Short mmCIF file of C-alpha atoms in Angstrom, two decimals:
data_model
loop_
_atom_site.label_atom_id
_atom_site.label_comp_id
_atom_site.label_asym_id
_atom_site.label_seq_id
_atom_site.Cartn_x
_atom_site.Cartn_y
_atom_site.Cartn_z
CA MET A 167 0.00 0.00 0.00
CA THR A 168 2.90 2.33 0.83
CA ALA A 169 4.51 1.73 -2.56
CA ARG A 170 1.21 2.43 -4.36
CA MET A 171 0.68 5.67 -2.47
CA SER A 172 4.25 6.67 -3.22
CA GLY A 173 3.58 5.97 -6.91
CA GLU A 174 0.42 8.08 -6.84
CA GLU A 175 2.27 10.98 -5.26
CA ARG A 176 4.98 10.73 -7.90
CA SER A 177 2.35 10.91 -10.64
CA ILE A 178 0.83 13.97 -8.97
CA THR A 179 4.27 15.57 -8.82
CA TRP A 180 4.75 15.01 -12.55
CA LEU A 181 1.29 16.49 -13.13
CA SER A 182 2.51 19.70 -11.49
CA ARG A 183 5.66 19.68 -13.61
CA LEU A 184 3.53 19.12 -16.72
CA ASN A 185 1.73 22.37 -15.94
CA PHE A 186 5.10 24.13 -15.77
CA PHE A 187 6.13 23.12 -19.28
CA LEU A 188 2.67 23.47 -20.86
CA ALA A 189 2.68 27.14 -19.84
CA ASP A 190 4.64 28.07 -22.97
CA VAL A 191 2.84 25.64 -25.26
CA ARG A 192 -0.95 25.65 -24.90
CA ASP A 193 -1.55 29.22 -26.16
CA GLY A 194 0.98 29.25 -28.98
CA LEU A 195 2.84 32.56 -29.30
CA GLY A 196 0.26 34.29 -27.07
CA PRO A 197 1.10 37.99 -26.59
CA PHE A 198 4.20 37.63 -28.79
CA LEU A 199 1.92 37.06 -31.78
CA GLY A 200 0.82 40.72 -31.91
CA ILE A 201 4.33 42.16 -31.97
CA PHE A 202 5.49 39.40 -34.34
CA LEU A 203 2.80 40.40 -36.83
CA MET A 204 3.42 44.12 -36.28
CA GLY A 205 7.02 43.46 -37.29
CA HIS A 206 5.70 42.08 -40.58
CA GLY A 207 3.60 45.18 -41.32
CA TRP A 208 0.23 44.14 -39.85
CA ARG A 209 -2.22 46.80 -38.57
CA ALA A 210 -3.71 46.70 -35.06
CA ASP A 211 -7.22 45.92 -36.32
CA ASP A 212 -6.05 43.09 -38.60
CA ILE A 213 -4.12 41.55 -35.70
CA GLY A 214 -7.31 41.70 -33.64
CA TYR A 215 -9.35 40.07 -36.38
CA VAL A 216 -7.00 37.09 -36.78
CA MET A 217 -6.88 36.57 -33.00
CA THR A 218 -10.67 36.65 -32.95
CA ILE A 219 -10.84 33.96 -35.63
CA GLY A 220 -8.72 31.69 -33.45
CA GLY A 221 -10.86 32.55 -30.43
CA ILE A 222 -14.06 31.64 -32.25
CA ALA A 223 -12.59 28.28 -33.25
CA GLY A 224 -11.71 27.61 -29.62
CA MET A 225 -15.17 28.70 -28.51
CA LEU A 226 -16.88 26.25 -30.86
CA ALA A 227 -14.59 23.42 -29.74
CA THR A 228 -14.82 23.82 -25.96
CA THR A 229 -18.08 21.99 -25.24
CA PRO A 230 -17.32 19.01 -27.55
CA ALA A 231 -13.85 18.95 -25.98
CA GLY A 232 -15.37 18.70 -22.50
CA ALA A 233 -17.62 15.83 -23.62
CA LEU A 234 -14.59 14.10 -25.14
CA ILE A 235 -12.63 14.41 -21.89
CA ASP A 236 -15.56 12.97 -19.91
CA ALA A 237 -15.79 10.00 -22.29
CA THR A 238 -12.16 9.15 -23.03
CA ARG A 239 -9.61 7.19 -21.04
CA HIS A 240 -6.79 8.63 -23.16
CA LYS A 241 -6.48 12.07 -21.58
CA ARG A 242 -2.68 11.92 -21.54
CA MET A 243 -2.58 11.20 -25.27
CA LEU A 244 -4.88 14.13 -26.03
CA VAL A 245 -2.59 16.51 -24.13
CA ALA A 246 0.46 15.12 -25.96
CA VAL A 247 -1.10 15.44 -29.41
CA GLY A 248 -2.35 18.92 -28.54
CA ALA A 249 1.12 20.12 -27.50
CA ILE A 250 2.64 18.88 -30.74
CA LEU A 251 -0.07 20.49 -32.87
CA VAL A 252 0.26 23.88 -31.14
CA VAL A 253 3.97 23.99 -31.94
CA ALA A 254 3.31 22.88 -35.52
CA GLY A 255 0.64 25.56 -35.93
CA SER A 256 2.97 28.26 -34.68
CA LEU A 257 5.78 27.11 -36.96
CA VAL A 258 3.48 27.78 -39.92
CA LEU A 259 4.06 31.48 -39.26
CA ILE A 260 7.74 31.11 -40.13
CA LEU A 261 6.76 29.99 -43.62
CA SER A 262 4.17 32.69 -44.26
CA THR A 263 2.66 35.72 -42.51
CA SER A 264 -0.12 36.32 -45.02
CA PHE A 265 -3.65 36.36 -43.61
CA ALA A 266 -4.84 32.87 -44.59
CA PRO A 267 -1.94 30.82 -43.10
CA VAL A 268 -1.90 32.94 -39.93
CA ALA A 269 -5.67 32.52 -39.52
CA ALA A 270 -5.40 28.77 -40.12
CA SER A 271 -2.67 28.43 -37.50
CA GLN A 272 -4.74 30.35 -34.94
CA VAL A 273 -7.80 28.18 -35.66
CA GLY A 274 -5.76 25.06 -34.96
CA ILE A 275 -4.23 26.51 -31.79
CA GLY A 276 -7.68 27.64 -30.59
CA ILE A 277 -9.13 24.15 -31.02
CA VAL A 278 -6.21 22.44 -29.33
CA GLY A 279 -6.29 24.90 -26.44
CA ALA A 280 -9.95 24.01 -25.94
CA VAL A 281 -8.93 20.37 -25.44
CA ILE A 282 -5.83 20.81 -23.27
CA GLY A 283 -7.56 22.91 -20.58
CA PRO A 284 -10.33 20.43 -19.68
CA ALA A 285 -7.93 17.51 -20.16
CA ILE A 286 -5.66 18.89 -17.42
CA ALA A 287 -8.69 19.58 -15.21
CA GLY A 288 -9.94 16.02 -15.78
CA LEU A 289 -6.54 14.52 -15.03
CA THR A 290 -6.33 16.53 -11.83
CA LEU A 291 -9.77 15.54 -10.55
CA GLY A 292 -9.18 11.92 -11.55
CA MET A 293 -5.90 11.79 -9.64
CA VAL A 294 -6.72 13.66 -6.41
CA GLY A 295 -10.55 13.63 -6.11
CA GLN A 296 -12.84 16.35 -4.79
CA ARG A 297 -11.34 16.47 -1.30
CA ARG A 298 -7.88 17.52 -2.51
CA LEU A 299 -9.00 19.33 -5.66
CA ALA A 300 -8.71 22.94 -4.43
CA SER A 301 -5.19 22.55 -3.10
CA GLN A 302 -4.01 20.66 -6.19
CA LEU A 303 -5.57 23.25 -8.51
CA GLY A 304 -3.60 25.84 -6.58
CA ARG A 305 -0.38 23.88 -7.06
CA ASN A 306 -1.14 23.30 -10.75
CA GLU A 307 -1.67 27.01 -11.32
CA ALA A 308 1.42 27.96 -9.31
CA TRP A 309 3.57 25.63 -11.43
CA ASN A 310 1.89 26.91 -14.60
CA HIS A 311 2.61 30.52 -13.70
CA ALA A 312 6.17 29.68 -12.70
CA GLY A 313 6.55 28.10 -16.14
CA ASN A 314 5.22 31.27 -17.72
CA VAL A 315 7.78 33.33 -15.80
CA ALA A 316 10.65 31.09 -16.90
CA SER A 317 9.53 30.85 -20.54
CA ALA A 318 8.78 34.59 -20.77
CA ALA A 319 12.20 35.46 -19.36
CA LEU A 320 13.86 33.11 -21.82
CA ALA A 321 11.65 34.37 -24.67
CA GLY A 322 12.52 37.96 -23.87
CA ALA A 323 16.24 37.13 -23.85
CA VAL A 324 16.27 35.09 -27.06
CA SER A 325 14.05 37.61 -28.88
CA TYR A 326 16.37 40.43 -27.82
CA TYR A 327 19.46 38.71 -29.20
CA TRP A 328 18.06 36.65 -32.08
CA GLY A 329 14.61 38.11 -32.84
CA ILE A 330 11.03 36.97 -32.23
CA THR A 331 11.47 33.86 -34.41
CA ALA A 332 13.77 32.40 -31.73
CA VAL A 333 10.67 32.07 -29.53
CA PHE A 334 9.51 29.25 -31.82
CA VAL A 335 12.55 27.17 -30.88
CA LEU A 336 11.91 27.76 -27.19
CA MET A 337 8.28 26.65 -27.59
CA ALA A 338 9.34 23.42 -29.29
CA LEU A 339 11.75 22.61 -26.44
CA MET A 340 9.04 23.21 -23.84
CA ALA A 341 6.69 20.92 -25.78
CA LEU A 342 9.26 18.12 -25.69
CA ALA A 343 9.65 18.58 -21.94
CA SER A 344 5.87 18.40 -21.46
CA LEU A 345 5.80 15.09 -23.34
CA ALA A 346 8.46 13.73 -20.97
CA CYS A 347 6.31 14.73 -17.98
CA LEU A 348 3.23 13.06 -19.46
CA ALA A 349 5.16 9.83 -19.85
CA ARG A 350 5.90 9.80 -16.11
CA ILE A 351 2.22 10.01 -15.10
CA ASP A 352 1.05 6.45 -14.46
CA PRO A 353 -2.37 5.91 -16.13
CA ALA A 354 -3.22 3.47 -13.33
CA HIS A 355 -3.39 6.45 -10.97
CA ILE A 356 -6.16 8.18 -12.95
CA ASP A 357 -9.74 7.43 -11.84
CA HIS A 358 -11.71 8.28 -14.98
CA GLU A 359 -15.08 8.06 -13.22
CA ALA A 360 -13.93 10.57 -10.61
CA ALA A 361 -12.49 12.70 -13.42
CA ARG A 362 -15.97 13.30 -14.82
CA GLY A 363 -17.63 13.70 -11.42
CA ALA A 364 -19.69 10.52 -11.61
CA ALA A 365 -21.57 9.39 -8.53
CA SER A 366 -20.34 6.10 -7.10
CA SER A 367 -23.50 4.34 -8.34
CA GLN A 368 -23.22 5.67 -11.90
CA ALA A 369 -22.02 3.42 -14.64
CA ASP A 370 -22.34 5.64 -17.69
CA GLY A 371 -24.00 8.77 -16.35
CA VAL A 372 -27.19 10.39 -17.56
CA ARG A 373 -27.06 12.14 -20.92
CA ILE A 374 -27.58 15.87 -20.52
CA SER A 375 -27.05 18.82 -22.83
CA PRO A 376 -24.57 21.58 -21.95
CA LEU A 377 -27.40 24.14 -22.04
CA ARG A 378 -29.41 22.14 -19.53
CA LEU A 379 -26.36 21.93 -17.27
CA LEU A 380 -26.09 25.72 -17.28
CA LEU A 381 -29.79 26.28 -16.70
CA ARG A 382 -29.99 23.86 -13.77
CA SER A 383 -27.75 26.02 -11.60
CA ARG A 384 -28.20 29.76 -11.16
CA VAL A 385 -24.61 30.11 -9.99
CA LEU A 386 -23.25 28.17 -12.97
CA LEU A 387 -25.25 30.29 -15.43
CA ALA A 388 -24.16 33.51 -13.72
CA LEU A 389 -20.58 32.27 -13.77
CA ALA A 390 -20.75 31.68 -17.53
CA ILE A 391 -22.19 35.13 -18.24
CA ALA A 392 -19.76 36.89 -15.92
CA MET A 393 -16.81 35.03 -17.44
CA MET A 394 -17.93 36.01 -20.94
CA LEU A 395 -17.93 39.70 -20.00
CA PHE A 396 -14.72 39.31 -17.99
CA HIS A 397 -12.85 37.89 -20.98
CA LEU A 398 -14.44 40.45 -23.30
CA GLY A 399 -12.61 43.00 -21.18
CA ASN A 400 -9.53 40.94 -20.38
CA ALA A 401 -8.44 38.97 -23.46
CA ALA A 402 -7.17 41.93 -25.48
CA MET A 403 -5.62 43.86 -22.58
CA LEU A 404 -2.20 42.19 -22.48
CA PRO A 405 -1.62 42.11 -26.28
CA LEU A 406 -2.86 45.71 -26.45
CA LEU A 407 -0.41 46.76 -23.75
CA GLY A 408 2.53 45.40 -25.75
CA GLN A 409 1.26 46.88 -29.01
CA SER A 410 0.73 50.29 -27.40
CA ALA A 411 4.28 50.42 -26.04
CA THR A 412 5.68 49.17 -29.36
CA ALA A 413 3.74 51.83 -31.29
CA GLN A 414 5.36 54.52 -29.10
CA GLY A 415 8.77 53.21 -30.14
CA ALA A 416 10.12 53.55 -26.60
CA VAL A 417 10.78 49.88 -25.85
CA SER A 418 12.26 46.70 -27.26
CA PRO A 419 9.08 44.86 -28.38
CA GLY A 420 10.10 41.33 -27.45
CA LEU A 421 11.71 42.32 -24.15
CA TYR A 422 8.77 44.53 -23.11
CA THR A 423 6.22 41.83 -23.91
CA ALA A 424 8.27 39.36 -21.90
CA LEU A 425 8.31 41.77 -18.95
CA THR A 426 4.51 42.16 -19.05
CA ILE A 427 4.18 38.39 -18.79
CA ILE A 428 6.84 38.01 -16.08
CA VAL A 429 5.33 40.63 -13.75
CA ALA A 430 1.86 39.06 -13.91
CA GLN A 431 3.07 35.48 -13.60
CA ILE A 432 5.31 36.19 -10.60
CA VAL A 433 2.25 37.57 -8.80
CA MET A 434 0.10 34.61 -9.91
CA VAL A 435 2.32 32.00 -8.22
CA PRO A 436 1.62 33.00 -4.58
CA VAL A 437 -1.94 34.09 -5.45
CA ALA A 438 -2.76 30.66 -6.90
CA LEU A 439 -1.30 28.87 -3.87
CA ALA A 440 -3.26 31.14 -1.54
CA ALA A 441 -6.46 30.67 -3.58
CA GLY A 442 -6.17 26.91 -3.18
CA ARG A 443 -6.17 27.34 0.61
CA LEU A 444 -8.74 30.15 0.77
CA ALA A 445 -11.25 28.25 -1.38
CA THR A 446 -11.74 25.73 1.42
CA ARG A 447 -12.29 28.47 3.99
CA TYR A 448 -14.32 31.09 2.12
CA GLY A 449 -15.70 29.21 -0.90
CA TYR A 450 -15.12 29.60 -4.62
CA VAL A 451 -17.88 32.21 -5.07
CA MET A 452 -16.08 34.82 -2.97
CA LEU A 453 -12.82 34.13 -4.82
CA VAL A 454 -14.54 34.74 -8.16
CA THR A 455 -15.86 38.06 -6.81
CA VAL A 456 -12.38 39.26 -5.88
CA ALA A 457 -11.01 38.26 -9.28
CA LEU A 458 -13.79 40.12 -11.10
CA ALA A 459 -13.13 43.25 -9.05
CA ALA A 460 -9.45 43.37 -10.06
CA LEU A 461 -10.06 43.76 -13.81
CA PRO A 462 -11.84 47.17 -13.87
CA LEU A 463 -8.99 48.65 -11.82
CA ARG A 464 -6.52 47.18 -14.28
CA GLY A 465 -8.32 48.71 -17.25
CA LEU A 466 -8.50 52.16 -15.66
CA VAL A 467 -4.78 52.22 -14.92
CA ALA A 468 -3.93 51.09 -18.45
CA GLY A 469 -6.29 53.64 -19.97
CA TYR A 470 -5.20 56.68 -17.98
CA TRP A 471 -1.47 56.08 -17.45
CA ASP A 472 0.08 56.55 -20.88
CA SER A 473 3.53 55.23 -20.04
CA PRO A 474 5.38 51.94 -20.60
CA TRP A 475 5.82 51.79 -16.79
CA CYS A 476 2.09 51.21 -16.37
CA LEU A 477 2.89 47.55 -16.98
CA LEU A 478 3.75 47.18 -13.27
CA PRO A 479 0.34 47.94 -11.66
CA VAL A 480 -1.57 46.67 -14.70
CA GLN A 481 0.13 43.28 -14.64
CA ILE A 482 0.10 42.99 -10.84
CA LEU A 483 -3.69 43.30 -11.00
CA ASP A 484 -3.72 40.76 -13.83
CA GLY A 485 -1.76 38.40 -11.60
CA ILE A 486 -4.33 38.74 -8.83
CA GLY A 487 -7.37 38.18 -11.08
CA ALA A 488 -5.98 35.40 -13.25
CA GLY A 489 -4.24 33.67 -10.35
CA ILE A 490 -7.54 33.38 -8.49
CA LEU A 491 -9.68 32.38 -11.49
CA GLY A 492 -7.31 29.60 -12.50
CA VAL A 493 -8.26 27.89 -9.25
CA ALA A 494 -11.80 29.16 -8.64
CA LEU A 495 -13.33 28.53 -12.08
CA PRO A 496 -12.68 24.77 -12.46
CA GLY A 497 -13.12 24.29 -8.71
CA LEU A 498 -16.56 25.92 -8.62
CA VAL A 499 -17.75 24.02 -11.69
CA ALA A 500 -16.52 20.72 -10.23
CA GLN A 501 -18.25 21.47 -6.94
CA LEU A 502 -21.57 22.44 -8.54
CA LEU A 503 -21.65 19.43 -10.85
CA GLN A 504 -20.30 16.76 -8.52
CA GLY A 505 -22.45 13.65 -8.93
CA SER A 506 -23.69 14.62 -12.39
CA GLY A 507 -21.03 12.66 -14.28
CA HIS A 508 -20.55 15.63 -16.59
CA ILE A 509 -18.09 17.96 -14.88
CA ASN A 510 -15.94 18.44 -17.98
CA VAL A 511 -18.99 19.01 -20.19
CA GLY A 512 -20.07 21.69 -17.71
CA LEU A 513 -16.60 23.22 -17.68
CA GLY A 514 -16.64 23.13 -21.47
CA ALA A 515 -20.04 24.84 -21.53
CA VAL A 516 -18.85 27.65 -19.24
CA THR A 517 -15.65 27.96 -21.25
CA ALA A 518 -17.64 28.09 -24.50
CA VAL A 519 -19.71 31.00 -23.22
CA GLN A 520 -16.67 32.84 -21.88
CA SER A 521 -14.86 32.21 -25.17
CA VAL A 522 -17.42 34.39 -26.93
CA GLY A 523 -16.00 37.31 -24.99
CA ALA A 524 -12.39 36.19 -25.45
CA ALA A 525 -12.92 35.82 -29.20
CA LEU A 526 -14.55 39.22 -29.71
CA SER A 527 -12.21 41.15 -27.42
CA PRO A 528 -9.16 41.44 -29.74
CA ALA A 529 -11.25 42.50 -32.74
CA LEU A 530 -13.20 45.15 -30.80
CA ALA A 531 -10.09 46.45 -29.04
CA GLY A 532 -8.02 46.47 -32.23
CA MET A 533 -10.73 48.37 -34.09
CA MET A 534 -11.06 50.91 -31.25
CA ALA A 535 -7.28 51.35 -31.02
CA GLN A 536 -6.96 51.88 -34.76
CA ARG A 537 -9.72 54.51 -34.87
CA HIS A 538 -9.58 56.26 -31.48
CA GLY A 539 -6.26 55.33 -29.90
CA TYR A 540 -5.10 52.82 -27.31
CA GLY A 541 -6.41 54.82 -24.34
CA MET A 542 -10.01 54.59 -25.54
CA ALA A 543 -9.55 50.89 -26.28
CA PHE A 544 -8.50 50.25 -22.67
CA LEU A 545 -11.47 52.23 -21.34
CA MET A 546 -13.86 50.23 -23.51
CA LEU A 547 -12.44 47.02 -22.06
CA THR A 548 -12.93 48.45 -18.55
CA VAL A 549 -16.66 48.94 -19.19
CA PHE A 550 -17.03 45.26 -20.07
CA ALA A 551 -15.17 44.32 -16.87
CA LEU A 552 -17.53 46.43 -14.76
CA LEU A 553 -20.54 44.75 -16.37
CA ALA A 554 -19.14 41.34 -15.39
CA LEU A 555 -18.85 42.40 -11.74
CA ILE A 556 -22.35 43.97 -11.71
CA ILE A 557 -24.00 40.85 -13.16
CA TRP A 558 -22.15 38.54 -10.76
CA TYR A 559 -23.22 40.70 -7.83
CA GLY A 560 -26.84 40.86 -8.98
CA LEU A 561 -27.31 37.19 -9.81
CA VAL A 562 -25.21 35.57 -7.09
CA LEU A 563 -24.09 37.74 -4.16
CA ARG A 564 -27.24 39.85 -3.83
CA ALA A 565 -29.44 36.75 -4.28
CA GLY A 566 -27.70 35.09 -1.33
CA ASN A 567 -25.82 32.46 -3.32
CA ALA A 568 -22.36 33.23 -1.90
CA ARG A 569 -22.41 30.12 0.28
CA PRO A 570 -20.32 27.03 -0.60
CA MET A 571 -22.05 24.61 -2.93
CA ASN A 572 -21.65 20.89 -2.29
CA LYS A 573 -23.93 19.27 -4.83
CA PHE A 574 -25.43 19.52 -8.31
CA GLU A 575 -28.13 22.05 -7.54
CA ALA A 576 -31.24 22.69 -9.64
CA THR A 577 -32.80 26.13 -9.78
#
């Protein structure tokens, strides 16, 4: 029994390390894409449009991806294939930066990202169960953010000396390391029934549509709507920050973008660890509230402080909001849908709704920046963030739903 437990703990350790190396892989070039395309003569609005295309592809894939994760016993293989495809999609940009190949690469990366997220959530729940989920989500996110710090620092250095294209090589190396971590996770330590939140008496679970899952819980529906508005305000903020500083010509584009990532990710590491502990004490609902409140402040600072140095408070606030949500979002969904057998479908449904906001954000922000300047674009994003907080308050906190949820609750 001791040897088995030791083996389980080793698999969990490699799960944490997997999150470290996937940090540089799952989103492709991420914020480096905007400055990479600007270097090839792209306009701010066109960059926003191509990012939106990728976001829409991810949005459409999220719910089917969640259903796939609930059904499959090959979660490790899906993560491995996804990591390889993200790198391949990004490498397409070396061959051509015309609109069609770039859009195709972002579509592929969006779809793969929709699979990797719930796959990691399913692996985590299947390996540690509900009782240890909050703390493990905190560790996962801490390792993920530490990976982002390391990869961003390396990306900033290699882009400074060898150009943005050197980031592609770094991404490929991180993908190889993630595959090595996956190989060390023993599939015998993954409970696939626990991974989908099935009740102990369930064999196959009851078929249920993603829409019905959302409608059966007021908190889950409010979470989906609030996350949509949150990402409508949040998704374009980091790329826009790098593009704004680059347009002023006062910074090294690759190095500045790396610094924006590093500041936020350093903050996210302790925030994620703290969120894992605080979720047990105060509940996921209160954590979501704090995260939503951080984004409007971030947008106001970015909109009114027209200086490259605004990256410090802007990205510290990003670290607080994103560090909390990385733990609170999957944790709250898993808690609400425990016993349904469809946790990953539910997570996919929430992610699909929030992806509407994430997909539209770059296009709207890019269009606003092109026509009215970057300051107005940041203020527009702030309005969306405020709407997210208002809706969450009205539908959940004011209605008295801020208590911890312990079961799949019908409205």
